Each structure stands twice: as C-alpha cells, then as structure tokens.
CSV table of C-alpha atoms in Angstrom, one decimal:
chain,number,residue,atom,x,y,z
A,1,UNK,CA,-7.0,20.6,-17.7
A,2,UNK,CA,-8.1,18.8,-20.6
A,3,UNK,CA,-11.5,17.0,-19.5
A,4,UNK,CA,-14.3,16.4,-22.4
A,5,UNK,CA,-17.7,14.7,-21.7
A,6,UNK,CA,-19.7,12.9,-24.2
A,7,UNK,CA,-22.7,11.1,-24.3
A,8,UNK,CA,-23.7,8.5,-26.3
A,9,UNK,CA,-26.7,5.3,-26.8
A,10,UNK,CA,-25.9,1.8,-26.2
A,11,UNK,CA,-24.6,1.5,-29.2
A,12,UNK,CA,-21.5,4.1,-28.3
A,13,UNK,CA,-23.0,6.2,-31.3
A,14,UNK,CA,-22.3,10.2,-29.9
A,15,UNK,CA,-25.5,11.8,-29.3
A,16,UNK,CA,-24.6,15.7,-29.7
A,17,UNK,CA,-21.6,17.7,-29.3
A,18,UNK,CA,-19.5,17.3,-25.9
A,19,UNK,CA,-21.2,18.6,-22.6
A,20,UNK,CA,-20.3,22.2,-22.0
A,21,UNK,CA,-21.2,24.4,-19.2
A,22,UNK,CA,-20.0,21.5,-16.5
A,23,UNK,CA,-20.0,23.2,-13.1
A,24,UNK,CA,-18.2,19.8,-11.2
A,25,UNK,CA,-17.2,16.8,-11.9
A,26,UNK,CA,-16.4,13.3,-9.4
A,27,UNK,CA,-15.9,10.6,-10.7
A,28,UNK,CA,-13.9,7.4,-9.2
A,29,UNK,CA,-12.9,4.6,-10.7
A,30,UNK,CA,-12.2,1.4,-8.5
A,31,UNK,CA,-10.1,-2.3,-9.1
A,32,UNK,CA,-12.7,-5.2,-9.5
A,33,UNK,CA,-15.7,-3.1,-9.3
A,34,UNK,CA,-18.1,-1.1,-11.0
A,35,UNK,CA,-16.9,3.3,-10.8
A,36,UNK,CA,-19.0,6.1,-10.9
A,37,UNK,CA,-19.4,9.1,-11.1
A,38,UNK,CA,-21.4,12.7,-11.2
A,39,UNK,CA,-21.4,16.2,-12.9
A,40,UNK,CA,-23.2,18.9,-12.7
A,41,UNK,CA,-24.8,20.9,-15.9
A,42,UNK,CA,-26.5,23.5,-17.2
A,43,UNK,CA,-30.2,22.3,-18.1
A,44,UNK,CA,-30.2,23.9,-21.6
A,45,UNK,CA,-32.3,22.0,-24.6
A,46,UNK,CA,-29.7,20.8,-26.3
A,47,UNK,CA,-28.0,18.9,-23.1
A,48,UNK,CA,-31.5,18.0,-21.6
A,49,UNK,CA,-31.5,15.9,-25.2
A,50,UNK,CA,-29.0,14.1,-24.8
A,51,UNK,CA,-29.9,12.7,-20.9
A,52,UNK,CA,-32.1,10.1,-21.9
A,53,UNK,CA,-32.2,6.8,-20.2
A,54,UNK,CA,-30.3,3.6,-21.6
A,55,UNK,CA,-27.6,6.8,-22.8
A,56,UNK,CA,-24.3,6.9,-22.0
A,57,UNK,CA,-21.6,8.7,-20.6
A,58,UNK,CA,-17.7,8.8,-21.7
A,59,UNK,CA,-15.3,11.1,-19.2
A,60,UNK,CA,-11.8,11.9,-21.7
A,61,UNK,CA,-9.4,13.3,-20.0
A,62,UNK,CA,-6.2,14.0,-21.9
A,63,UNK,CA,-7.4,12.3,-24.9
A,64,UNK,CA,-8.0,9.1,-23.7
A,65,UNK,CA,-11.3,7.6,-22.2
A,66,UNK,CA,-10.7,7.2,-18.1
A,67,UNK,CA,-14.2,6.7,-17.6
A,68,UNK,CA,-17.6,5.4,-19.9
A,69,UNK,CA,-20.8,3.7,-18.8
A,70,UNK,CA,-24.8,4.2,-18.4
A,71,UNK,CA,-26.6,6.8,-16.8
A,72,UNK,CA,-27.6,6.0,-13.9
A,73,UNK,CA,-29.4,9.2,-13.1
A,74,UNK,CA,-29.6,10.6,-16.2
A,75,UNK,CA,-31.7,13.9,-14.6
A,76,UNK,CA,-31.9,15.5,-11.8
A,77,UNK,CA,-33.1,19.1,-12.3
A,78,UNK,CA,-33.8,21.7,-10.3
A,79,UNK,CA,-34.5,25.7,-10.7
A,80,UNK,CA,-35.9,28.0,-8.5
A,81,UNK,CA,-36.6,32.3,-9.0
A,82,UNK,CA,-34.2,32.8,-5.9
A,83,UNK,CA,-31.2,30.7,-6.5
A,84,UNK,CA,-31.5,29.4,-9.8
A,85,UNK,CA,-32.5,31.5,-12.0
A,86,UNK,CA,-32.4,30.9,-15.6
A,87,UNK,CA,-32.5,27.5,-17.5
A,88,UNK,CA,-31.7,26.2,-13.9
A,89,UNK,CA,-29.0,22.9,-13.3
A,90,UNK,CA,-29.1,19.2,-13.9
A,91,UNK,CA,-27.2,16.8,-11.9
A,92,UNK,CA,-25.9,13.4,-13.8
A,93,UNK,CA,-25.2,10.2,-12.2
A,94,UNK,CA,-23.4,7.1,-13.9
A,95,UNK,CA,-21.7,4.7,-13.6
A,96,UNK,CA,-18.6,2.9,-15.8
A,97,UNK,CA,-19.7,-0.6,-17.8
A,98,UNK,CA,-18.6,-2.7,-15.1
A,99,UNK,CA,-21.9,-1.8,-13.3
A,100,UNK,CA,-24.0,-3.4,-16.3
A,101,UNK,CA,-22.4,-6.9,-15.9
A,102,UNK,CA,-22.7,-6.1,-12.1
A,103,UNK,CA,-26.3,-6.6,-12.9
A,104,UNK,CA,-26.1,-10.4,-13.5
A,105,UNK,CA,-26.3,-13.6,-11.2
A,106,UNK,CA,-24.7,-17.1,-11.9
A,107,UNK,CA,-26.9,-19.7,-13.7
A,108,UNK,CA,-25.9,-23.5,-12.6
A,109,UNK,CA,-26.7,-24.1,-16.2
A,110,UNK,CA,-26.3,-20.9,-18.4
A,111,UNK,CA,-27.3,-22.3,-21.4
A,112,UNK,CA,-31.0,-23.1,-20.6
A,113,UNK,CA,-33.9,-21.3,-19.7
A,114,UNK,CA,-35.1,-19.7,-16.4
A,115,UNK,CA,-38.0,-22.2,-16.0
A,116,UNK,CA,-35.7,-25.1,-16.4
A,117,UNK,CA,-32.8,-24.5,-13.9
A,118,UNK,CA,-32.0,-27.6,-12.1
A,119,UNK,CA,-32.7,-28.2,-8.3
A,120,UNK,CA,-29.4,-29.1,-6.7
A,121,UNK,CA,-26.7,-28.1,-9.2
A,122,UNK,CA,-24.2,-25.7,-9.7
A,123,UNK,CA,-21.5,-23.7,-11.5
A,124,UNK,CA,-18.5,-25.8,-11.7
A,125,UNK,CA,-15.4,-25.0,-12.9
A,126,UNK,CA,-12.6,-26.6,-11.8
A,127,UNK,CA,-8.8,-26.2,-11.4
A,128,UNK,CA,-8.7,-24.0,-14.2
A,129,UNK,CA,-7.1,-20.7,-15.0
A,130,UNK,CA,-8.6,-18.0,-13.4
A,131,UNK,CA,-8.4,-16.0,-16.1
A,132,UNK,CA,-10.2,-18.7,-18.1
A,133,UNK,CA,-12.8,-19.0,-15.2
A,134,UNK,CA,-13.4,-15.2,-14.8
A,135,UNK,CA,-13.9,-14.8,-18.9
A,136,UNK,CA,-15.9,-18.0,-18.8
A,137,UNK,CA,-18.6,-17.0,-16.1
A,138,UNK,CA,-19.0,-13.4,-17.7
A,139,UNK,CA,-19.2,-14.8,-21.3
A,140,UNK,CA,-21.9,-17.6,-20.6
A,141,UNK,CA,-24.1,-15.2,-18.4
A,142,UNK,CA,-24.1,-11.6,-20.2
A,143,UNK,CA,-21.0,-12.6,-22.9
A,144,UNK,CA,-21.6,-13.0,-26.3
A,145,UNK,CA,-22.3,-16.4,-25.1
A,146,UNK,CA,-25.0,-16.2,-23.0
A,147,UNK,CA,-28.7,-16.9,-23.7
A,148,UNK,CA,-29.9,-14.3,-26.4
A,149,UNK,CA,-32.4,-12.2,-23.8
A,150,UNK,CA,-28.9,-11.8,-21.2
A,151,UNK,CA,-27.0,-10.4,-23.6
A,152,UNK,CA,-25.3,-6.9,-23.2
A,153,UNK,CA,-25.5,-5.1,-26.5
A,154,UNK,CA,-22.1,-4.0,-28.3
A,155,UNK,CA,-20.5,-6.1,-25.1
A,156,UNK,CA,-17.9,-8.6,-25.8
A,157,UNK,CA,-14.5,-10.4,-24.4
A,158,UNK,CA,-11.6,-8.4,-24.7
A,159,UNK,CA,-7.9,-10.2,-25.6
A,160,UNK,CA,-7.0,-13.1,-23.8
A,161,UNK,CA,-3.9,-11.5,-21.5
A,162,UNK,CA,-2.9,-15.3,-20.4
A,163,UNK,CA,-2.6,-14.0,-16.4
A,164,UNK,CA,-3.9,-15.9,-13.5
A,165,UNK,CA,-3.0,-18.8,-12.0
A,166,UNK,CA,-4.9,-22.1,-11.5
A,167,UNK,CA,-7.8,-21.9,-8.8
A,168,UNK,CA,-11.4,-23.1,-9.3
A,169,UNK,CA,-15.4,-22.1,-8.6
A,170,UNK,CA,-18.7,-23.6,-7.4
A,171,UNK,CA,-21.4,-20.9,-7.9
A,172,UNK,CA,-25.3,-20.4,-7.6
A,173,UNK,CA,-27.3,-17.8,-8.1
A,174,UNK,CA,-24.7,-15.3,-6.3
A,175,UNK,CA,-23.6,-11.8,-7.8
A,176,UNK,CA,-21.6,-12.1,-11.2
A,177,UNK,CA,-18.9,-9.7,-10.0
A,178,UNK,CA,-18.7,-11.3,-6.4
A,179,UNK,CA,-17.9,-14.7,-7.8
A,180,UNK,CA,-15.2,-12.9,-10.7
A,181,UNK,CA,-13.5,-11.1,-7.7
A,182,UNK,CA,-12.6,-14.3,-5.2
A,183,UNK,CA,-12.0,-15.7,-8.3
A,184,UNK,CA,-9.3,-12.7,-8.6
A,185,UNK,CA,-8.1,-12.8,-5.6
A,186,UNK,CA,-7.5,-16.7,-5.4
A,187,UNK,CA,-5.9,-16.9,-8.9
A,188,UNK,CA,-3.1,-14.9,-8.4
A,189,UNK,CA,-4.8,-11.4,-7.5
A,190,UNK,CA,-5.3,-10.4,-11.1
A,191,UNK,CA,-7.7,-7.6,-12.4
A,192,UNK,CA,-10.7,-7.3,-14.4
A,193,UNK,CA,-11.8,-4.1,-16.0
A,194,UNK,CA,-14.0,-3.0,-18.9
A,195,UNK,CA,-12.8,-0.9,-22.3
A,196,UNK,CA,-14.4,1.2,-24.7
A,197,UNK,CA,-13.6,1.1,-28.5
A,198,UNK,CA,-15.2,2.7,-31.4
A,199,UNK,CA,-18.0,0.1,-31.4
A,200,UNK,CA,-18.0,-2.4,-28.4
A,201,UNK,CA,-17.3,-2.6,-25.1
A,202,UNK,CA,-14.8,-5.0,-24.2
A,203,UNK,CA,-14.4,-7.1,-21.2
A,204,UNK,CA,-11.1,-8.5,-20.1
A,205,UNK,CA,-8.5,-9.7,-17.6
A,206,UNK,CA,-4.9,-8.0,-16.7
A,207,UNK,CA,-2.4,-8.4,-14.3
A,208,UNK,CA,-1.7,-5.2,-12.3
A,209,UNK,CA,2.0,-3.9,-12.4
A,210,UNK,CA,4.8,-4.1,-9.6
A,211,UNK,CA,5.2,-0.1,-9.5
A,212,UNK,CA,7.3,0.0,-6.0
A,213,UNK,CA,10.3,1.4,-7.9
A,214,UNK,CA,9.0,3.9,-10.3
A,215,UNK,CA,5.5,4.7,-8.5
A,216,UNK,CA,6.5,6.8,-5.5
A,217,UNK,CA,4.7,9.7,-3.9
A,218,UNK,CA,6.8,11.6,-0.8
A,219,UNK,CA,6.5,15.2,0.5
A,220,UNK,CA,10.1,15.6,-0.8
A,221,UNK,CA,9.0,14.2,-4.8
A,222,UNK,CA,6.6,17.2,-4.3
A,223,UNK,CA,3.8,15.3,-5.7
A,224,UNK,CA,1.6,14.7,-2.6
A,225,UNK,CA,-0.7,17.7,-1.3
A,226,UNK,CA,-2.2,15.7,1.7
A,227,UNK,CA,-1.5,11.8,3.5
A,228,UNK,CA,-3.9,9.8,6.1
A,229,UNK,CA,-2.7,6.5,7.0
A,230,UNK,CA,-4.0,4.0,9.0
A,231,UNK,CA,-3.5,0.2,9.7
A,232,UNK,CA,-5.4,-1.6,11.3
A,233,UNK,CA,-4.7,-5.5,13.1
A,234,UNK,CA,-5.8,-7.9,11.3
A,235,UNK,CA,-9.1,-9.7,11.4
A,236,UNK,CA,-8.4,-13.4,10.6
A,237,UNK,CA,-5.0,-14.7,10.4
A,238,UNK,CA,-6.3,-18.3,10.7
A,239,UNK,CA,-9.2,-19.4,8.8
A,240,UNK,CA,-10.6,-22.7,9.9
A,241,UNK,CA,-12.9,-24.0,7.6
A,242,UNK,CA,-15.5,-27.0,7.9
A,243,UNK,CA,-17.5,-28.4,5.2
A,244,UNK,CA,-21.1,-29.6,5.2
A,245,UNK,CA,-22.2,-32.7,6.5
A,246,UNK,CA,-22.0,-35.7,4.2
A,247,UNK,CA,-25.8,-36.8,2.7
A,248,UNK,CA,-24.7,-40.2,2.0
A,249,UNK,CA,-21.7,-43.0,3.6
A,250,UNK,CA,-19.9,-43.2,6.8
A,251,UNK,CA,-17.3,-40.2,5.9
A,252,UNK,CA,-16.8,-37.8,8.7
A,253,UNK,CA,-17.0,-34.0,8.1
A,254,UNK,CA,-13.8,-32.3,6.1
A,255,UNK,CA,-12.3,-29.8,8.1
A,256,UNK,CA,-9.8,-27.1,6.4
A,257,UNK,CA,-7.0,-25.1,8.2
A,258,UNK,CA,-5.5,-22.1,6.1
A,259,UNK,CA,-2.8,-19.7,8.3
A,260,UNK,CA,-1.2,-16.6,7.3
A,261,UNK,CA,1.6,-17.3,9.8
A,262,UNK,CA,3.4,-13.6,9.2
A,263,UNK,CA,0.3,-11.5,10.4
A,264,UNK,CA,0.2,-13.9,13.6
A,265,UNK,CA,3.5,-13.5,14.1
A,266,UNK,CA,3.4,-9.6,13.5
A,267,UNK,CA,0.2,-9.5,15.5
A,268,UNK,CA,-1.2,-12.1,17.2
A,269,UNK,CA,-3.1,-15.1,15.7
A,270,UNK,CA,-7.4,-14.6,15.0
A,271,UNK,CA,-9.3,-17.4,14.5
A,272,UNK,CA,-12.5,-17.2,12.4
A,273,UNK,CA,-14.4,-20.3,12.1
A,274,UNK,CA,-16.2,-20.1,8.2
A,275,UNK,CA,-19.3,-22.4,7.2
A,276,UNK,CA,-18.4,-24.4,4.0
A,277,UNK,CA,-20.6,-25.0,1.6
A,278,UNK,CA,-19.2,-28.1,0.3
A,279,UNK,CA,-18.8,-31.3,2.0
A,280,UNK,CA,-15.2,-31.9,0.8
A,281,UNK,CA,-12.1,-30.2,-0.6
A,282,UNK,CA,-12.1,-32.6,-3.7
A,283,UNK,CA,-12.5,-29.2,-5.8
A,284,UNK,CA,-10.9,-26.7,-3.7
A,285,UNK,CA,-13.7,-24.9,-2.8
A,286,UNK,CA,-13.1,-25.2,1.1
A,287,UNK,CA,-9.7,-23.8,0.7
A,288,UNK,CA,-10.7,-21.4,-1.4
A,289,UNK,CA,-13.1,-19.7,0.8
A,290,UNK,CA,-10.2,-19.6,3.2
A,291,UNK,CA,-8.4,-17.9,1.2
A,292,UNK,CA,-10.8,-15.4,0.3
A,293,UNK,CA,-11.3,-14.9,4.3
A,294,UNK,CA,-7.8,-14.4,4.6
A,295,UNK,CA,-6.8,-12.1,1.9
A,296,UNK,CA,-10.4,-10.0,3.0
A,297,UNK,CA,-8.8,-9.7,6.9
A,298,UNK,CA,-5.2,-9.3,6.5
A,299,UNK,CA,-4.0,-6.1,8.7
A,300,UNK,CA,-5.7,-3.8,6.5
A,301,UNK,CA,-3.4,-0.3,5.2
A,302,UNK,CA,-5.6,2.5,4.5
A,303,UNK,CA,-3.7,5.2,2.5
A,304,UNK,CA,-5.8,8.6,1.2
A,305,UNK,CA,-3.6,10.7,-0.9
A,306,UNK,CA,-4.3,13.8,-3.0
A,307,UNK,CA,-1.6,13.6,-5.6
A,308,UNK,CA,-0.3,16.3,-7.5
A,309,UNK,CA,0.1,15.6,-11.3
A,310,UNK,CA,4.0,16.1,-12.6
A,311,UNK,CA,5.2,15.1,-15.5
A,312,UNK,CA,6.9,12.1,-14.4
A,313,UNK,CA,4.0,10.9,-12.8
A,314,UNK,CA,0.0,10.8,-13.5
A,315,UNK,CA,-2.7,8.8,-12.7
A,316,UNK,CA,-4.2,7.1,-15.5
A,317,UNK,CA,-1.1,7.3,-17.6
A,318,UNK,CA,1.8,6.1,-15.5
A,319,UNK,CA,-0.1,4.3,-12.5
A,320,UNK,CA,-3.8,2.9,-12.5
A,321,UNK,CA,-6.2,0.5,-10.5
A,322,UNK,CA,-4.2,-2.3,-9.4
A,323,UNK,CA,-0.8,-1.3,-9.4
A,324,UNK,CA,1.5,-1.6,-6.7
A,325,UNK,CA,2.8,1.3,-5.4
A,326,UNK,CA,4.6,2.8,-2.7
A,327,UNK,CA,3.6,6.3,-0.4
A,328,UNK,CA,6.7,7.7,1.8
A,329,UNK,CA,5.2,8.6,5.0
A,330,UNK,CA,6.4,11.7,6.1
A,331,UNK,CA,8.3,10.2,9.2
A,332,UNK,CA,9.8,7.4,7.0
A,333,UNK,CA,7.7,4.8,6.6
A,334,UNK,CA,7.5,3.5,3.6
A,335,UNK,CA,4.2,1.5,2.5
A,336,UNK,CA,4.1,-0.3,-0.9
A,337,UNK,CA,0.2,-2.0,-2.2
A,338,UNK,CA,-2.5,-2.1,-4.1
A,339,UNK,CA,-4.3,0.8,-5.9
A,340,UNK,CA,-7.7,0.4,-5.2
A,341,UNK,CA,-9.4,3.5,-6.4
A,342,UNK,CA,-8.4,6.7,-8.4
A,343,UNK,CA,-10.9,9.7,-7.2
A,344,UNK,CA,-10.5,12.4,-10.1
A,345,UNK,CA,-12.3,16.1,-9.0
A,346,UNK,CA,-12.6,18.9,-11.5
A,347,UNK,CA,-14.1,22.3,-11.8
A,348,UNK,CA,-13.2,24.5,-14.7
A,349,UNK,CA,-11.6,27.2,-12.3
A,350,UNK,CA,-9.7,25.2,-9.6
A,351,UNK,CA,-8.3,22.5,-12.3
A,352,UNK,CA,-7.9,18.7,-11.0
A,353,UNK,CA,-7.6,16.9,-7.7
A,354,UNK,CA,-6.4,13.4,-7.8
A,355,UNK,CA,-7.3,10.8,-4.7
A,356,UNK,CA,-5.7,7.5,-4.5
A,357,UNK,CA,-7.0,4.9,-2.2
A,358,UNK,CA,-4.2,1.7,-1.2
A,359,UNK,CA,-4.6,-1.2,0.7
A,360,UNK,CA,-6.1,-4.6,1.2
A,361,UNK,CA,-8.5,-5.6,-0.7
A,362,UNK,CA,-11.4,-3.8,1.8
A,363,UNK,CA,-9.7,-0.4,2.2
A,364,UNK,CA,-12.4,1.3,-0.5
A,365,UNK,CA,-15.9,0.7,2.1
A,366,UNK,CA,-16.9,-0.5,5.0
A,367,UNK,CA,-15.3,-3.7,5.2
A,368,UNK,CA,-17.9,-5.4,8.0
A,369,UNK,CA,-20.6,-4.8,6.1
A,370,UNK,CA,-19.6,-5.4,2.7
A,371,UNK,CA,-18.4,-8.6,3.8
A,372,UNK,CA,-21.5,-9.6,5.5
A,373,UNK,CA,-23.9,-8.7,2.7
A,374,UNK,CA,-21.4,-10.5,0.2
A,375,UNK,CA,-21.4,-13.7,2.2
A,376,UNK,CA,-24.9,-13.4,2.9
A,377,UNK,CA,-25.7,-13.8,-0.8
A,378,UNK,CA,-23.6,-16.4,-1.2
A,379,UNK,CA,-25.1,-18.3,1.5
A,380,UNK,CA,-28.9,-17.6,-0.2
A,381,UNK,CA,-27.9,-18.6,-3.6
A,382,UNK,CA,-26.8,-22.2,-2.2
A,383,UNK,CA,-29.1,-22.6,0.7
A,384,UNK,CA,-31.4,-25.0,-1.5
A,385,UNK,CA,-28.9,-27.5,-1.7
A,386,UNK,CA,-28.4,-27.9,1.9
C-alpha cells in the first residue's frame, strides 16, 4: 500500500513532513460533487501543528494525488487514563476542493455588488455549450473572474476539454454546484472535477470514458470480493411540465411534455407533473427541467462492489468517477453505467479496500430527499420573481 498524507495552507505550500502514525483512513470521492474524507492520528506536537484551520489536506496514493481539499474538521481530540493513554488521538475531517466552490450561490449579475443586485433578473445563458456554461458560472462567481472578495485563492479554470453539447441556464440565487450539475446532465452528461498542481487548483470539465469493454469486474476476473445489486422502477418516465402564468398579453400557459418511452415500455409509464419557472420554452428552460426530472428518476441501478486491485485493473488509474463500466452479476446479468463514487479504506495492517458505487445519477444518497431539498432551493432563489 503506498498511501502518503500531507497537509498544506491555501496556498498548497506543505506545512511539515507527511502524516505518520495514521490509524484509518476513508475517504470517497464522488462524480459532480464535493468528496470527503477522514483519518485518524496520533495527537503528537508536531501533527497537532499542522491541523490548523483554512489548512489543507492532500491523500497520494501511488504517487499521484486521489484526493486534496480543506479541513473541514481539522481536530477532534480525545485522551483518556483508561483507553487512551499517552499523547491520545485526533480525528481529521475534509473534504476535496469541490466543497469550496460548493460554497457559492448564483448572482443574476456577478459583476456587481451585493447591495445592488437587481429585483427581477436572472442568470441567463443561453443555447450555449455546456461546457462553456458550467466554466462560465464557476469563473464569474468564485473564478478568477469573479468580484475580488468571492475569489478562491490559488483557484483557477483548468484546460478547456471542448466536451458538452449545447443546452442552456436561467439561475438565481441557487447552489453553484446544483446549477453546474443539470447543467451536466442536460449537456451531454459530462463531468466536472477539481485538480491540484504545484501552485493552483484547477477547475475543469471532462467527458467520462465508455469503459464497457475494458472495465469489467466478475467473480470469474477475480477482482470482486463482494456484489449488492438492486434496481429499482422508475420514478418518472413522463415529465409534464407547465410554465408560469404570462404577466402581460392574451397568451395562454406553455405546457411541455418530455417521455422516456423505453422505461414506459419496460415498466409502465409515471407521470410527474413539475412547476416551471418560466412562462415559455423560448430558452429551453422548461425542457430542461424535464430533462433533469427524467434523467434524476430513470429505473435507478444501485451496484456496491468491493474491488480487488489487479494489475490490469485499479481504481484511480484505469477507471474513475464517471466512467462507464460494466459488473457481471454472478447469475449472468450484466449491468454497464456510471461510476458514481470510488470509496478507498486503508489501515496500515489490513492494506486497501476499494468501493464502487454505479448507477443513475441518485444512486450515491437518498434520492427523495436530495431531490426535494435541491428543488426546494431552486424554487426560493426564484420565488421573488413570481
């Protein structure tokens, strides 16, 4: 196992030598959204230096970074005469650098002030690249862009990767991340994802790999130590949108019908009537929140393997978040999708456990509930136009 922990300050600038002493490590990283992670450690001076707040952490395994971002708990120490004797333990919390543009909202008009943010407006982008829109949103509200005070230090936009294809956006005061992920998912299902160099952290856009051929896990391959599938019917296989009532002129209400006619036909067909939150399609933004519905309740595939490392095959190095792979089931099933998270264990005695998670685009939480708080904040951040 080759696993080396570092911290560092905001400005990636190593802080000591790497963490030693590590008693456990968990740390999962997951497509379109912030990772994080935990370790435990021996409270000794010279670690109990380095876990200061607005530090960082970087997780290297086999040379290469799989993990970097703040501390979110940077200490959590305990020690007792009984059952911790000694310097006693710290626990670590963080999180990768996703989380710190997780921290922003959309501005209707990024470039000015707070105080002089316009009643009635919003974020338009249209019928764009999404690629174009997702760098566009995150450079003008935490980029190198944005206002001087919403900033992120050492933060910048990675290489354009020219992936996407041509969708658009209406946003208020809603979750950065939110907006960049239906973004994501209507433009062509590409992925976002932050890098660490030597001085900057870079934010970009990628298009996750077709894998089905060379990507396969099976009891017989040897590489899978345990399987639990489940799929579930779908949610929504038609999404019937209407839009809001018109302020102004004798034009009725637009109404929007979006189908995915296999999963009714597999299934049976779900209606789910969705609110708009404009009063036409002119933009796309009706269709688009179909969309979104639809992709967020296809018949959902929940796969949890524990993967065994070969030579052939690793995680991190020969398949990572987004990919599409494909799981043998054990009585011949075959199920090819998304990788949706990468759960990497490690003690110093047992070695490494690696958990994949595949399937739609709510198989890593609870997907009610997500949803609902999701749309929720979506439906706050435009209820002042209504």
């Amino acid at each position: 196992m080759a696993v080396q922990l570092l911290i560092t300050d905001e400005n990636l600038a190593v802080q000591g030598d790497p963490l030693s002493g590590w008693t456990g490590l968990d740390a999962t990283k997951r497509f379109n959204e912030p990772g994080s992670g935990s370790v435990g450690l021996p409270a000794r001076p010279d670690v109990m230096a380095q876990l200061q707040p607005g530090n960082r952490l970087v997780l290297i395994r086999d040379g290469a970074v799989w993990m970097a971002g703040p501390l979110e708990i940077p200490a959590d120490f305990s020690w007792s005469v009984a059952d911790n004797p000694g310097v006693g333990s710290v626990g670590v919390s963080f999180a990768d650098d996703l989380a710190v543009v997780a921290g922003y909202i959309t501005w209707p008009n990024p470039a000015s002030a707070w105080t002089a943010q316009l009643a009635n407006t919003h974020r338009q982008i249209p019928s764009t690249n999404a690629e174009t829109i997702i760098r566009q949103l995150v450079n003008e509200n935490c980029g190198p862009g944005a206002r001087a005070e919403r900033r992120i230090p050492n933060f910048a936009l990675d290489d354009v990767a020219e992936v996407g294809s041509t969708t658009t956006v209406n946003t208020r005061f809603e979750a950065l991340l939110d907006t960049c992920r239906r973004v994501a998912i209507d433009g062509g299902q590409i992925g976002f994802r932050t890098r660490q160099t030597a001085t900057q952290v870079l934010f970009g856009c990628y298009a996750p790999r077709d894998l089905t051929s060379t990507a396969r896990f099976s009891i017989g391959l040897g590489n899978l130590r345990s399987i639990q599938a489940k799929q579930s019917a779908p949610t929504i296989t038609h999404a019937l949108i209407a839009g809001t009532e018109p302020e102004t002129g004798t034009a009725g209400r637009t109404y929007v019908q979006l189908a995915d006619t296999a999963a009714a036909a597999s299934w049976w067909r779900v209606e789910k009537y969705i609110d708009g939150s404009a009063d036409t399609d002119a933009t796309g933004e009706l269709t688009q929140a179909g969309r979104e519905e639809l992709a967020g309740g296809a018949a959902p595939v929940e796969l949890g393997t524990v993967t065994v490392d070969t030579p052939d095959l690793r995680a991190g190095r020969d398949f990572d978040l987004g990919d599409r792979v494909t799981v043998e089931l054990p009585y011949g099933v075959e199920i090819a999708d998304l990788v949706r998270s990468i759960h990497l264990q490690a003690t110093p005695t047992s070695g490494e456990y690696v958990t994949t998670l595949i399937g739609s685009p709510e198989a890593t939480s609870a997907p009610e509930t997500v949803k609902a708080l999701r749309t929720l904040g979506r439906r706050l951040g435009r209820l002042e136009t209504r």
